[in-house]
Tab-separated table of C-alpha atoms and ligand atoms in Angstrom:
chain	number	residue	atom	x	y	z
A	1	UNK	CA	-0.044	-0.026	0.000
A	2	UNK	CA	1.233	3.470	-0.740
A	3	UNK	CA	1.989	5.789	2.124
A	4	UNK	CA	-1.026	8.221	2.749
A	5	UNK	CA	-0.196	11.910	2.479
A	6	UNK	CA	-0.976	13.979	5.606
A	7	UNK	CA	-2.101	17.548	5.816
A	8	UNK	CA	0.481	20.242	6.397
A	9	UNK	CA	1.324	20.680	10.059
A	10	UNK	CA	-0.727	23.406	11.664
A	11	UNK	CA	-3.285	23.426	8.933
A	12	UNK	CA	-6.212	21.570	10.381
A	13	UNK	CA	-9.152	20.084	8.460
A	14	UNK	CA	-12.601	21.055	9.561
A	15	UNK	CA	-14.879	17.951	9.654
A	16	UNK	CA	-18.701	17.946	9.427
A	17	UNK	CA	-19.163	18.457	13.227
A	18	UNK	CA	-16.658	21.356	13.087
A	19	UNK	CA	-18.254	23.042	10.136
A	20	UNK	CA	-21.730	22.891	11.742
A	21	UNK	CA	-20.280	24.908	14.594
A	22	UNK	CA	-18.338	27.279	12.391
A	23	UNK	CA	-21.491	28.073	10.351
A	24	UNK	CA	-23.412	28.888	13.505
A	25	UNK	CA	-20.601	31.235	14.720
A	26	UNK	CA	-20.074	32.754	11.245
A	27	UNK	CA	-23.800	33.624	10.973
A	28	UNK	CA	-23.685	35.469	14.336
A	29	UNK	CA	-20.592	37.357	13.132
A	30	UNK	CA	-22.294	38.337	9.880
A	31	UNK	CA	-25.429	39.442	11.784
A	32	UNK	CA	-23.288	41.694	14.087
A	33	UNK	CA	-21.284	43.395	11.383
A	34	UNK	CA	-24.454	43.733	9.395
A	35	UNK	CA	-26.254	45.403	12.271
A	36	UNK	CA	-23.551	48.030	12.487
A	37	UNK	CA	-23.922	48.772	8.803
A	38	UNK	CA	-20.477	47.447	7.719
A	39	UNK	CA	-19.878	46.109	4.238
A	40	UNK	CA	-18.056	43.026	3.171
A	41	UNK	CA	-14.978	42.943	1.026
A	42	UNK	CA	-13.459	39.670	-0.348
A	43	UNK	CA	-9.697	39.854	-0.791
A	44	UNK	CA	-7.106	37.557	-2.270
A	45	UNK	CA	-5.074	35.154	-0.087
A	46	UNK	CA	-1.970	35.998	-2.037
A	47	UNK	CA	-0.400	39.463	-2.235
A	48	UNK	CA	2.925	40.824	-3.437
A	49	UNK	CA	5.485	40.299	-0.608
A	50	UNK	CA	6.589	44.007	-0.327
A	51	UNK	CA	3.028	44.943	0.714
A	52	UNK	CA	3.414	42.968	3.977
A	53	UNK	CA	7.051	44.005	4.594
A	54	UNK	CA	6.034	47.681	4.248
A	55	UNK	CA	2.742	47.432	6.205
A	56	UNK	CA	3.541	45.080	9.038
A	57	UNK	CA	7.163	46.164	9.608
A	58	UNK	CA	10.465	44.541	8.593
A	59	UNK	CA	11.510	43.800	12.220
A	60	UNK	CA	8.327	42.065	13.415
A	61	UNK	CA	8.048	38.323	14.019
A	62	UNK	CA	5.497	38.059	11.306
A	63	UNK	CA	7.715	39.348	8.544
A	64	UNK	CA	11.022	38.137	9.960
A	65	UNK	CA	10.028	34.590	10.675
A	66	UNK	CA	6.426	33.702	9.904
A	67	UNK	CA	5.446	34.450	6.286
A	68	UNK	CA	4.880	31.761	3.616
A	69	UNK	CA	6.833	33.466	0.861
A	70	UNK	CA	7.736	32.025	-2.524
A	71	UNK	CA	8.438	33.000	-6.129
A	72	UNK	CA	5.728	32.335	-8.547
A	73	UNK	CA	6.393	31.001	-12.064
A	74	UNK	CA	7.228	34.401	-13.355
A	75	UNK	CA	9.788	35.015	-10.574
A	76	UNK	CA	7.664	37.463	-8.546
A	77	UNK	CA	7.813	37.197	-4.750
A	78	UNK	CA	4.390	36.491	-3.342
A	79	UNK	CA	3.194	35.823	0.161
A	80	UNK	CA	0.204	34.120	1.679
A	81	UNK	CA	-1.464	36.813	3.739
A	82	UNK	CA	-0.459	36.623	7.444
A	83	UNK	CA	-3.244	39.148	8.242
A	84	UNK	CA	-5.871	41.124	6.446
A	85	UNK	CA	-5.228	44.806	7.120
A	86	UNK	CA	-2.491	45.314	4.515
A	87	UNK	CA	-4.544	43.673	1.812
A	88	UNK	CA	-7.648	45.632	2.729
A	89	UNK	CA	-5.720	48.992	2.537
A	90	UNK	CA	-4.170	47.905	-0.771
A	91	UNK	CA	-7.631	47.081	-2.087
A	92	UNK	CA	-9.126	50.398	-0.977
A	93	UNK	CA	-6.289	52.325	-2.599
A	94	UNK	CA	-6.428	50.334	-5.811
A	95	UNK	CA	-10.175	50.960	-6.274
A	96	UNK	CA	-10.221	54.538	-5.026
A	97	UNK	CA	-12.462	53.784	-2.039
A	98	UNK	CA	-10.697	56.303	0.168
A	99	UNK	CA	-11.251	59.531	-1.880
A	100	UNK	CA	-13.090	61.815	0.562
A	101	UNK	CA	-15.087	58.857	1.729
A	102	UNK	CA	-15.612	57.006	4.971
A	103	UNK	CA	-15.512	53.221	4.704
A	104	UNK	CA	-16.733	50.705	7.233
A	105	UNK	CA	-15.589	47.351	5.999
A	106	UNK	CA	-15.308	43.678	7.096
A	107	UNK	CA	-13.764	40.464	5.764
A	108	UNK	CA	-13.290	36.887	6.833
A	109	UNK	CA	-11.151	34.046	5.737
A	110	UNK	CA	-7.870	32.231	6.254
A	111	UNK	CA	-4.578	33.784	7.195
A	112	UNK	CA	-1.211	32.016	7.203
A	113	UNK	CA	1.681	32.305	9.645
A	114	UNK	CA	4.577	29.785	10.121
A	115	UNK	CA	4.338	29.724	13.878
A	116	UNK	CA	4.917	26.742	16.232
A	117	UNK	CA	1.540	25.035	16.336
A	118	UNK	CA	-0.276	24.408	19.625
A	119	UNK	CA	-3.773	24.571	20.897
A	120	UNK	CA	-5.145	27.986	19.672
A	121	UNK	CA	-2.183	28.655	17.389
A	122	UNK	CA	-2.145	27.313	13.891
A	123	UNK	CA	-0.342	27.955	10.658
A	124	UNK	CA	-3.567	28.394	8.802
A	125	UNK	CA	-6.207	30.136	10.940
A	126	UNK	CA	-9.202	32.349	10.200
A	127	UNK	CA	-10.057	35.860	11.133
A	128	UNK	CA	-12.999	38.215	11.055
A	129	UNK	CA	-11.450	41.484	10.264
A	130	UNK	CA	-13.080	44.947	10.604
A	131	UNK	CA	-11.499	48.020	9.111
A	132	UNK	CA	-12.810	51.589	9.220
A	133	UNK	CA	-11.279	54.445	7.076
A	134	UNK	CA	-11.658	58.230	7.171
A	135	UNK	CA	-12.682	58.803	10.781
A	136	UNK	CA	-10.137	60.053	13.391
A	137	UNK	CA	-12.094	60.526	16.636
A	138	UNK	CA	-12.332	58.189	19.603
A	139	UNK	CA	-16.004	57.695	18.790
A	140	UNK	CA	-15.179	55.284	15.993
A	141	UNK	CA	-12.620	53.425	18.178
A	142	UNK	CA	-15.481	53.038	20.729
A	143	UNK	CA	-17.805	51.840	17.910
A	144	UNK	CA	-15.597	49.000	16.789
A	145	UNK	CA	-15.003	47.948	20.424
A	146	UNK	CA	-18.785	48.003	20.870
A	147	UNK	CA	-19.201	45.865	17.801
A	148	UNK	CA	-16.810	43.259	19.142
A	149	UNK	CA	-18.658	43.310	22.460
A	150	UNK	CA	-21.947	42.787	20.595
A	151	UNK	CA	-20.401	39.539	19.296
A	152	UNK	CA	-19.659	38.398	22.775
A	153	UNK	CA	-23.142	39.311	23.883
A	154	UNK	CA	-24.847	37.484	21.072
A	155	UNK	CA	-22.736	34.400	21.750
A	156	UNK	CA	-23.394	34.762	25.488
A	157	UNK	CA	-19.704	34.804	26.442
A	158	UNK	CA	-19.281	38.382	27.629
A	159	UNK	CA	-18.168	37.301	31.168
A	160	UNK	CA	-15.303	35.228	29.720
A	161	UNK	CA	-13.505	37.976	27.932
A	162	UNK	CA	-11.741	41.125	29.369
A	163	UNK	CA	-10.902	44.162	27.382
A	164	UNK	CA	-7.384	45.517	27.730
A	165	UNK	CA	-6.687	48.953	26.494
A	166	UNK	CA	-3.621	51.126	25.813
A	167	UNK	CA	-2.522	54.144	23.778
A	168	UNK	CA	0.724	53.962	21.704
A	169	UNK	CA	0.667	57.723	21.220
A	170	UNK	CA	2.025	59.287	18.082
A	171	UNK	CA	5.158	58.337	16.114
A	172	UNK	CA	7.050	61.228	17.706
A	173	UNK	CA	5.956	60.304	21.174
A	174	UNK	CA	6.892	56.786	20.571
A	175	UNK	CA	10.351	57.793	19.281
A	176	UNK	CA	11.050	59.879	22.407
A	177	UNK	CA	9.874	56.990	24.548
A	178	UNK	CA	11.866	54.490	22.630
A	179	UNK	CA	15.009	56.424	23.449
A	180	UNK	CA	14.278	56.550	27.231
A	181	UNK	CA	13.174	52.867	27.254
A	182	UNK	CA	16.378	51.752	25.528
A	183	UNK	CA	18.504	53.819	27.943
A	184	UNK	CA	16.826	52.245	30.851
A	185	UNK	CA	16.885	48.699	29.459
A	186	UNK	CA	20.580	48.997	28.352
A	187	UNK	CA	21.509	49.901	31.939
A	188	UNK	CA	19.894	46.664	33.201
A	189	UNK	CA	20.802	44.261	30.360
A	190	UNK	CA	21.564	41.446	32.830
A	191	UNK	CA	17.771	41.062	33.478
A	192	UNK	CA	16.943	40.663	29.870
A	193	UNK	CA	16.407	37.271	28.165
A	194	UNK	CA	18.051	36.571	24.817
A	195	UNK	CA	14.924	37.622	22.846
A	196	UNK	CA	14.623	40.839	24.613
A	197	UNK	CA	18.291	41.696	24.242
A	198	UNK	CA	17.977	41.103	20.493
A	199	UNK	CA	14.856	43.399	20.357
A	200	UNK	CA	16.693	46.116	22.193
A	201	UNK	CA	18.343	47.029	18.944
A	202	UNK	CA	15.506	46.276	16.571
A	203	UNK	CA	12.111	46.792	18.106
A	204	UNK	CA	12.480	47.783	21.780
A	205	UNK	CA	8.805	48.428	22.412
A	206	UNK	CA	8.025	44.765	21.903
A	207	UNK	CA	10.037	44.047	25.040
A	208	UNK	CA	7.065	45.498	26.955
A	209	UNK	CA	5.171	42.443	25.762
A	210	UNK	CA	7.774	39.860	27.136
A	211	UNK	CA	6.448	36.912	28.962
A	212	UNK	CA	9.702	36.365	30.738
A	213	UNK	CA	9.142	36.941	34.583
A	214	UNK	CA	12.524	38.601	35.159
A	215	UNK	CA	11.906	41.037	32.393
A	216	UNK	CA	8.410	41.676	33.715
A	217	UNK	CA	9.840	42.548	37.123
A	218	UNK	CA	12.346	44.884	35.573
A	219	UNK	CA	9.593	46.609	33.536
A	220	UNK	CA	7.826	47.582	36.814
A	221	UNK	CA	10.579	50.263	37.080
A	222	UNK	CA	10.774	51.168	33.437
A	223	UNK	CA	9.649	54.546	32.174
A	224	UNK	CA	6.092	54.716	30.810
A	225	UNK	CA	5.088	55.625	27.266
A	226	UNK	CA	2.200	57.750	28.781
A	227	UNK	CA	4.822	60.103	30.322
A	228	UNK	CA	5.555	61.212	26.777
A	229	UNK	CA	1.946	61.805	25.729
A	230	UNK	CA	1.060	65.294	24.446
A	231	UNK	CA	-2.389	66.860	24.780
A	232	UNK	CA	-3.805	65.369	21.610
A	233	UNK	CA	-3.016	61.846	22.501
A	234	UNK	CA	-4.348	62.439	25.989
A	235	UNK	CA	-7.587	63.874	24.678
A	236	UNK	CA	-8.147	60.932	22.329
A	237	UNK	CA	-7.343	58.288	24.956
A	238	UNK	CA	-9.422	59.883	27.603
A	239	UNK	CA	-12.255	60.527	25.207
A	240	UNK	CA	-12.338	56.807	24.341
A	241	UNK	CA	-12.324	55.737	27.935
A	242	UNK	CA	-15.236	58.116	28.697
A	243	UNK	CA	-17.193	56.720	25.794
A	244	UNK	CA	-16.571	53.088	26.869
A	245	UNK	CA	-17.499	53.875	30.403
A	246	UNK	CA	-20.654	55.639	29.152
A	247	UNK	CA	-21.536	52.490	27.057
A	248	UNK	CA	-20.952	50.301	30.022
A	249	UNK	CA	-18.043	48.459	28.447
A	250	UNK	CA	-15.564	47.555	31.193
A	251	UNK	CA	-11.807	47.813	30.384
A	252	UNK	CA	-8.447	47.446	32.046
A	253	UNK	CA	-5.665	49.815	31.190
A	254	UNK	CA	-2.567	47.856	30.243
A	255	UNK	CA	0.477	50.153	29.632
A	256	UNK	CA	2.444	47.030	28.432
A	257	UNK	CA	-0.037	46.225	25.537
A	258	UNK	CA	1.953	46.978	22.372
A	259	UNK	CA	0.649	44.395	19.707
A	260	UNK	CA	2.848	42.495	17.280
A	261	UNK	CA	2.437	44.501	14.181
A	262	UNK	CA	4.163	47.864	13.626
A	263	UNK	CA	1.418	49.936	11.996
A	264	UNK	CA	-0.493	50.991	15.195
A	265	UNK	CA	-0.624	54.450	16.786
A	266	UNK	CA	-2.912	55.764	19.540
A	267	UNK	CA	-5.591	53.295	20.585
A	268	UNK	CA	-4.642	49.561	20.846
A	269	UNK	CA	-6.876	46.940	22.489
A	270	UNK	CA	-7.207	43.187	23.015
A	271	UNK	CA	-9.955	40.929	24.235
A	272	UNK	CA	-8.394	38.299	26.435
A	273	UNK	CA	-9.666	35.123	28.064
A	274	UNK	CA	-8.215	33.049	30.896
A	275	UNK	CA	-9.956	29.927	29.622
A	276	UNK	CA	-7.643	29.231	26.718
A	277	UNK	CA	-4.201	29.051	28.445
A	278	UNK	CA	-1.261	30.769	26.643
A	279	UNK	CA	-3.284	31.628	23.462
A	280	UNK	CA	-5.896	33.768	25.261
A	281	UNK	CA	-6.061	36.771	22.942
A	282	UNK	CA	-9.262	36.199	20.926
A	283	UNK	CA	-9.444	39.601	19.318
A	284	UNK	CA	-6.952	42.482	18.867
A	285	UNK	CA	-6.801	45.711	17.013
A	286	UNK	CA	-6.301	49.407	17.138
A	287	UNK	CA	-5.742	52.605	15.227
A	288	UNK	CA	-3.262	52.720	12.283
A	289	UNK	CA	-3.464	56.321	11.000
A	290	UNK	CA	-0.110	56.146	9.106
A	291	UNK	CA	-0.582	52.994	7.120
A	292	UNK	CA	-2.553	54.266	4.103
A	293	UNK	CA	0.106	56.917	3.393
A	294	UNK	CA	2.829	54.341	4.012
A	295	UNK	CA	1.264	52.193	1.292
A	296	UNK	CA	1.185	55.086	-1.223
A	297	UNK	CA	-2.131	56.803	-0.615
A	298	UNK	CA	-3.118	60.210	0.882
A	299	UNK	CA	-3.119	60.378	4.692
A	300	UNK	CA	-6.324	58.665	5.833
A	301	UNK	CA	-7.081	57.759	9.500
A	302	UNK	CA	-7.983	54.164	10.090
A	303	UNK	CA	-8.910	51.741	12.906
A	304	UNK	CA	-9.785	48.069	13.006
A	305	UNK	CA	-9.569	44.699	14.616
A	306	UNK	CA	-8.960	41.053	13.898
A	307	UNK	CA	-10.835	38.294	15.687
A	308	UNK	CA	-9.455	34.728	15.633
A	309	UNK	CA	-12.203	32.297	14.725
A	310	UNK	CA	-10.336	29.178	15.989
A	311	UNK	CA	-9.826	30.787	19.391
A	312	UNK	CA	-13.418	32.014	19.520
A	313	UNK	CA	-14.739	28.481	18.731
A	314	UNK	CA	-12.342	26.805	21.129
A	315	UNK	CA	-13.678	29.132	23.839
A	316	UNK	CA	-17.325	28.482	22.967
A	317	UNK	CA	-16.536	24.780	23.153
A	318	UNK	CA	-14.815	25.009	26.490
A	319	UNK	CA	-17.813	26.932	27.859
A	320	UNK	CA	-20.154	24.177	26.540
A	321	UNK	CA	-22.040	26.595	24.242
A	322	UNK	CA	-22.592	24.246	21.391
A	323	UNK	CA	-25.657	21.988	21.085
A	324	UNK	CA	-24.855	18.378	20.013
A	325	UNK	CA	-24.334	17.855	16.325
A	326	UNK	CA	-27.140	16.414	14.309
A	327	UNK	CA	-26.712	15.406	10.773
A	328	UNK	CA	-30.518	15.443	10.161
A	329	UNK	CA	-33.687	16.407	11.774
A	330	UNK	CA	-35.908	14.077	9.791
A	331	UNK	CA	-34.925	10.686	8.337
A	332	UNK	CA	-37.179	9.207	5.691
A	333	UNK	CA	-37.239	5.463	5.513
A	334	UNK	CA	-39.239	2.973	3.394
A	335	UNK	CA	-39.908	-0.615	2.436
A	336	UNK	CA	-41.705	-2.313	-0.429
A	337	UNK	CA	-41.524	-2.545	-4.205
A	338	UNK	CA	-41.101	0.844	-5.838
A	339	UNK	CA	-40.920	2.715	-2.537
A	340	UNK	CA	-37.794	4.644	-3.610
A	341	UNK	CA	-39.807	6.994	-5.662
A	342	UNK	CA	-42.331	7.544	-2.883
A	343	UNK	CA	-39.469	8.227	-0.406
A	344	UNK	CA	-37.768	10.788	-2.693
A	345	UNK	CA	-41.071	12.489	-3.441
A	346	UNK	CA	-42.045	12.631	0.280
A	347	UNK	CA	-38.638	14.045	1.165
A	348	UNK	CA	-38.899	16.697	-1.606
A	349	UNK	CA	-42.409	17.669	-0.357
A	350	UNK	CA	-41.102	17.920	3.253
A	351	UNK	CA	-38.248	20.174	2.164
A	352	UNK	CA	-40.774	22.380	0.510
A	353	UNK	CA	-42.969	22.540	3.601
A	354	UNK	CA	-40.156	22.770	6.188
A	355	UNK	CA	-37.449	24.807	4.550
A	356	UNK	CA	-35.386	25.068	7.791
A	357	UNK	CA	-35.311	21.385	8.399
A	358	UNK	CA	-32.433	19.066	7.566
A	359	UNK	CA	-34.064	16.091	5.799
A	360	UNK	CA	-32.174	12.903	4.973
A	361	UNK	CA	-33.674	10.329	2.676
A	362	UNK	CA	-32.453	6.793	3.341
A	363	UNK	CA	-30.909	5.366	0.172
A	364	UNK	CA	-29.845	1.716	-0.466
A	365	UNK	CA	-32.778	-0.176	1.025
A	366	UNK	CA	-32.443	-2.763	3.775
A	367	UNK	CA	-34.582	-3.851	6.682
A	368	UNK	CA	-36.649	-1.367	8.683
A	369	UNK	CA	-34.437	-2.260	11.722
A	370	UNK	CA	-31.350	-1.268	9.851
A	371	UNK	CA	-32.928	1.953	8.594
A	372	UNK	CA	-34.137	2.981	12.127
A	373	UNK	CA	-30.546	2.397	13.359
A	374	UNK	CA	-29.282	4.815	10.745
A	375	UNK	CA	-31.964	7.403	11.550
A	376	UNK	CA	-30.946	7.211	15.254
A	377	UNK	CA	-27.206	7.417	14.414
A	378	UNK	CA	-27.620	10.662	12.444
A	379	UNK	CA	-29.317	12.278	15.424
A	380	UNK	CA	-32.724	12.728	13.673
A	381	UNK	CA	-35.681	13.709	15.883
A	382	UNK	CA	-38.229	12.053	13.566
A	383	UNK	CA	-38.289	9.092	11.291
A	384	UNK	CA	-40.848	9.363	8.455
A	385	UNK	CA	-41.886	5.911	7.408
A	386	UNK	CA	-43.333	4.704	3.997
A	387	UNK	CA	-44.592	1.169	3.614
A	388	UNK	CA	-47.313	-0.546	1.529
A	389	UNK	CA	-50.037	0.769	3.818
A	390	UNK	CA	-48.865	4.352	3.695
A	391	UNK	CA	-48.543	4.369	-0.044
A	392	UNK	CA	-52.033	2.834	-0.331
A	393	UNK	CA	-53.451	5.523	1.971
A	394	UNK	CA	-51.381	8.379	0.485
A	395	UNK	CA	-50.055	9.124	3.924
A	396	UNK	CA	-46.862	8.790	6.027
A	397	UNK	CA	-46.157	7.397	9.481
A	398	UNK	CA	-44.063	9.576	11.774
A	399	UNK	CA	-42.169	8.457	14.866
A	400	UNK	CA	-40.489	10.708	17.379
A	401	UNK	CA	-37.141	8.933	18.004
A	402	UNK	CA	-36.184	11.015	20.968
A	403	UNK	CA	-39.345	10.948	23.039
A	404	UNK	CA	-42.754	9.410	22.611
A	405	UNK	CA	-41.719	5.715	23.106
A	406	UNK	CA	-43.224	3.393	20.567
A	407	UNK	CA	-45.968	5.792	19.538
A	408	UNK	CA	-46.364	6.205	15.774
A	409	UNK	CA	-48.777	8.463	13.943
A	410	UNK	CA	-50.168	7.911	10.439
A	411	UNK	CA	-51.103	11.236	8.820
A	412	UNK	CA	-51.354	12.856	5.456
A	413	UNK	CA	-47.974	14.354	4.692
A	414	UNK	CA	-48.949	18.088	5.149
A	415	UNK	CA	-50.354	17.212	8.672
A	416	UNK	CA	-47.252	15.254	9.472
A	417	UNK	CA	-45.061	18.161	8.454
A	418	UNK	CA	-47.025	20.455	10.707
A	419	UNK	CA	-46.547	18.262	13.726
A	420	UNK	CA	-42.876	17.758	13.056
A	421	UNK	CA	-42.240	21.533	12.327
A	422	UNK	CA	-43.874	22.411	15.761
A	423	UNK	CA	-41.777	19.891	17.648
A	424	UNK	CA	-38.570	20.913	15.931
A	425	UNK	CA	-39.302	24.626	16.702
A	426	UNK	CA	-38.649	25.550	13.113
A	427	UNK	CA	-39.142	29.187	12.215
A	428	UNK	CA	-40.049	30.227	8.646
A	429	UNK	CA	-42.319	27.432	7.992
A	430	UNK	CA	-43.836	27.425	4.539
A	431	UNK	CA	-47.343	27.131	5.817
B	501	HAM	P1	-3.309	39.947	15.259
B	501	HAM	O1	-3.289	40.304	16.684
B	501	HAM	O2	-1.957	39.521	14.694
B	501	HAM	O3	-3.884	41.229	14.468
B	501	HAM	O4	-4.335	38.857	14.957
B	501	HAM	C1	-5.678	38.983	15.396
B	501	HAM	C2	-6.147	37.713	16.020
B	501	HAM	O5	-5.995	36.586	15.140
B	501	HAM	C3	-5.477	37.352	17.269
B	501	HAM	O6	-6.009	38.014	18.442
B	501	HAM	C4	-5.780	35.862	17.354
B	501	HAM	O7	-7.124	35.604	17.852
B	501	HAM	C5	-5.794	35.404	15.853
B	501	HAM	N1	-4.553	34.827	15.508
B	501	HAM	C6	-3.374	35.418	15.256
B	501	HAM	N2	-2.418	34.495	14.976
B	501	HAM	C7	-3.038	33.285	15.042
B	501	HAM	C8	-2.545	31.872	14.898
B	501	HAM	N3	-1.282	31.641	14.546
B	501	HAM	N4	-3.479	30.967	15.168
B	501	HAM	C9	-4.736	31.197	15.528
B	501	HAM	N5	-5.210	32.421	15.726
B	501	HAM	C10	-4.354	33.438	15.505
B	501	HAM	C11	-4.064	41.332	13.135
B	501	HAM	O8	-3.982	40.392	12.403
B	501	HAM	C12	-4.549	42.606	12.679
B	501	HAM	N6	-4.619	42.631	11.205
B	501	HAM	C13	-5.780	43.115	13.322
B	501	HAM	C14	-6.213	44.460	12.939
B	501	HAM	C15	-7.127	44.729	11.936
B	501	HAM	N7	-5.770	45.579	13.457
B	501	HAM	C16	-6.355	46.563	12.779
B	501	HAM	N8	-7.214	46.075	11.946
């Protein structure tokens, strides 16, 4: 036998039980972005490599170590998108969507990062991304945070997520801070781990994010970025905090929150859970007012977030939010000569009458016992039975497989559909 080929490490398959859950979650996400009036964009998975180098920053982990980059057949360097913001800005510029216009956009789909896979961290993962262009006040920052909170509310997981908030100030404020931070850390190099020492020369602000306990202790004494804030930064940050407080959205200020991508300024935030171990950041984002210009456009303020679907779904699973998977609600079985046509016709009629129901028609014949077993295995609530009697009476027999014991009801098909529709609690019935 030939050796079977396995999937690429860190690029999981989603099996039928998984996709049922994903679809439920995705429909809530669509509902939420829709109810805020955001519009969808669909962006390519591949972009020219320099787009990411320029947008995300040459000395970030994503660009330095994590991109899937290759030359295509014409020798051009392309990369699988490690995130969606860069591609979204590129798309808006290319199609002139930012000329004196505001845009409130969303997208969803796979992203690719060559990280070390573990629970909650994959090499192919999915994000819901939200990006807003053309608005520079704290009101829009508060809006996208409120949008993310609506998602937790609709999924009933608000209590499991905490909002952490910080301001990264302006480029000038960060440059001044960078200098004082580097001076401080250089004087205490013996407390820095290898990674932080390397970052001291490349991207010192990322040291604030270090998980090393010794570095953490040292940082207690370090100068604060907020000491360098001017009045505009303060006004924006305080304005945002007032709005969030007014909206009843609780937050924790975290002066060490810096995010892993270089394009941010002013507001940054993350929604974090304690229920997922090390990979507890479910959603992260912030303001990136310099990026449009950096990618060749006029200066346009922008803000957005990315929400990791795998982490969200893991969290929902941990919290027991999913109902058991059922392949079908109604399973149609039959026995007797020529019953196949009656089964297929009954199933078709039921689909018409109960458009929200999942109706599986048994194919391949076999004894009633075997067919009932199948019905049970696929989780169906009802079996619809067609035998010689039913065919002669132009009726069907229904049996509730979950409750009701041995009771069976022979009814004309439209009556049977009504009974089943009521029990299944289907909305949008066609009668
Ligand atoms: P990010 O923080 O790199 O931001 O990713 C956003 C979210 O994607 C994370 O909070 C996490 O839930 C999920 N995520 C990231 N990497 C992985 C991975 N390897 N496996 C599973 N999930 C992962 C961005 O990507 C920005 N583009 C967000 C943004 C949009 N900022 C402004 N606009």
